[in-house]
């Protein structure tokens, strides 16, 4: 199974938590930023932090920095 390329992100959630996590994506042509991929309709996004896998609903994410 291929996960894609690893990208480190800083996420701020609605409850003001700051999370530094990894996401693995293969960005299609025309998508220059990981945030462009996060704008695609999904039920949840999968993020990896040490010892955990986080599944976060897009509406729970306030901001993303790469």
PDB file of C-alpha atoms in Angstrom:
ATOM      1  CA  UNK A   1       0.000   0.000   0.000  1.00  0.00           C
ATOM      2  CA  UNK A   2       1.333   3.435  -0.931  1.00  0.00           C
ATOM      3  CA  UNK A   3       0.477   6.365   1.293  1.00  0.00           C
ATOM      4  CA  UNK A   4       1.862   9.179  -0.847  1.00  0.00           C
ATOM      5  CA  UNK A   5       4.388  11.849   0.053  1.00  0.00           C
ATOM      6  CA  UNK A   6       4.757  12.964   3.653  1.00  0.00           C
ATOM      7  CA  UNK A   7       3.910  16.568   4.521  1.00  0.00           C
ATOM      8  CA  UNK A   8       4.139  18.167   7.983  1.00  0.00           C
ATOM      9  CA  UNK A   9       1.238  20.461   8.922  1.00  0.00           C
ATOM     10  CA  UNK A  10       0.144  22.598  11.849  1.00  0.00           C
ATOM     11  CA  UNK A  11      -3.588  22.367  12.422  1.00  0.00           C
ATOM     12  CA  UNK A  12      -5.767  24.545  14.653  1.00  0.00           C
ATOM     13  CA  UNK A  13      -9.118  23.024  15.588  1.00  0.00           C
ATOM     14  CA  UNK A  14     -12.408  24.629  16.589  1.00  0.00           C
ATOM     15  CA  UNK A  15     -11.644  23.978  20.246  1.00  0.00           C
ATOM     16  CA  UNK A  16      -8.373  25.947  19.766  1.00  0.00           C
ATOM     17  CA  UNK A  17      -6.063  22.934  19.965  1.00  0.00           C
ATOM     18  CA  UNK A  18      -2.822  23.244  18.018  1.00  0.00           C
ATOM     19  CA  UNK A  19      -1.749  19.958  16.457  1.00  0.00           C
ATOM     20  CA  UNK A  20       1.447  19.290  14.524  1.00  0.00           C
ATOM     21  CA  UNK A  21       0.823  16.256  12.347  1.00  0.00           C
ATOM     22  CA  UNK A  22       1.883  14.483   9.182  1.00  0.00           C
ATOM     23  CA  UNK A  23      -0.353  13.785   6.221  1.00  0.00           C
ATOM     24  CA  UNK A  24       0.514  11.564   3.273  1.00  0.00           C
ATOM     25  CA  UNK A  25      -0.823  12.711  -0.099  1.00  0.00           C
ATOM     26  CA  UNK A  26       0.017  12.502  -3.767  1.00  0.00           C
ATOM     27  CA  UNK A  27      -0.938  15.873  -5.124  1.00  0.00           C
ATOM     28  CA  UNK A  28      -2.432  15.840  -8.622  1.00  0.00           C
ATOM     29  CA  UNK A  29      -1.238  18.202 -11.330  1.00  0.00           C
ATOM     30  CA  UNK A  30      -2.369  21.738 -10.627  1.00  0.00           C
ATOM     31  CA  UNK A  31      -2.302  21.315  -6.866  1.00  0.00           C
ATOM     32  CA  UNK A  32       0.809  23.093  -5.608  1.00  0.00           C
ATOM     33  CA  UNK A  33      -0.019  23.098  -1.915  1.00  0.00           C
ATOM     34  CA  UNK A  34      -1.204  20.433   0.497  1.00  0.00           C
ATOM     35  CA  UNK A  35      -3.945  22.842   1.561  1.00  0.00           C
ATOM     36  CA  UNK A  36      -5.350  22.605  -1.978  1.00  0.00           C
ATOM     37  CA  UNK A  37      -5.871  18.877  -1.399  1.00  0.00           C
ATOM     38  CA  UNK A  38      -7.549  19.581   1.942  1.00  0.00           C
ATOM     39  CA  UNK A  39     -10.183  21.636   0.125  1.00  0.00           C
ATOM     40  CA  UNK A  40     -11.462  18.518  -1.623  1.00  0.00           C
ATOM     41  CA  UNK A  41     -14.739  17.098  -0.259  1.00  0.00           C
ATOM     42  CA  UNK A  42     -13.992  14.342   2.256  1.00  0.00           C
ATOM     43  CA  UNK A  43     -15.809  12.938   5.279  1.00  0.00           C
ATOM     44  CA  UNK A  44     -12.617  13.194   7.330  1.00  0.00           C
ATOM     45  CA  UNK A  45      -8.864  13.640   6.919  1.00  0.00           C
ATOM     46  CA  UNK A  46      -6.269  11.246   8.277  1.00  0.00           C
ATOM     47  CA  UNK A  47      -3.364  12.801  10.164  1.00  0.00           C
ATOM     48  CA  UNK A  48      -0.468  11.038  11.852  1.00  0.00           C
ATOM     49  CA  UNK A  49       1.064  12.169  15.140  1.00  0.00           C
ATOM     50  CA  UNK A  50       3.503  10.147  17.268  1.00  0.00           C
ATOM     51  CA  UNK A  51       1.679   7.107  18.661  1.00  0.00           C
ATOM     52  CA  UNK A  52      -1.707   8.094  17.156  1.00  0.00           C
ATOM     53  CA  UNK A  53      -3.704   8.342  13.977  1.00  0.00           C
ATOM     54  CA  UNK A  54      -6.171  11.233  13.999  1.00  0.00           C
ATOM     55  CA  UNK A  55      -9.322  11.320  11.908  1.00  0.00           C
ATOM     56  CA  UNK A  56     -10.544  14.911  11.789  1.00  0.00           C
ATOM     57  CA  UNK A  57     -13.754  16.122  10.167  1.00  0.00           C
ATOM     58  CA  UNK A  58     -13.093  19.074   7.805  1.00  0.00           C
ATOM     59  CA  UNK A  59     -15.599  21.309   9.597  1.00  0.00           C
ATOM     60  CA  UNK A  60     -13.606  20.878  12.830  1.00  0.00           C
ATOM     61  CA  UNK A  61     -10.461  22.426  11.264  1.00  0.00           C
ATOM     62  CA  UNK A  62     -10.069  26.173  11.715  1.00  0.00           C
ATOM     63  CA  UNK A  63      -6.719  26.658   9.979  1.00  0.00           C
ATOM     64  CA  UNK A  64      -3.827  24.767   8.408  1.00  0.00           C
ATOM     65  CA  UNK A  65      -0.203  25.839   7.951  1.00  0.00           C
ATOM     66  CA  UNK A  66       2.410  23.879   6.060  1.00  0.00           C
TER      67      UNK A  66
END
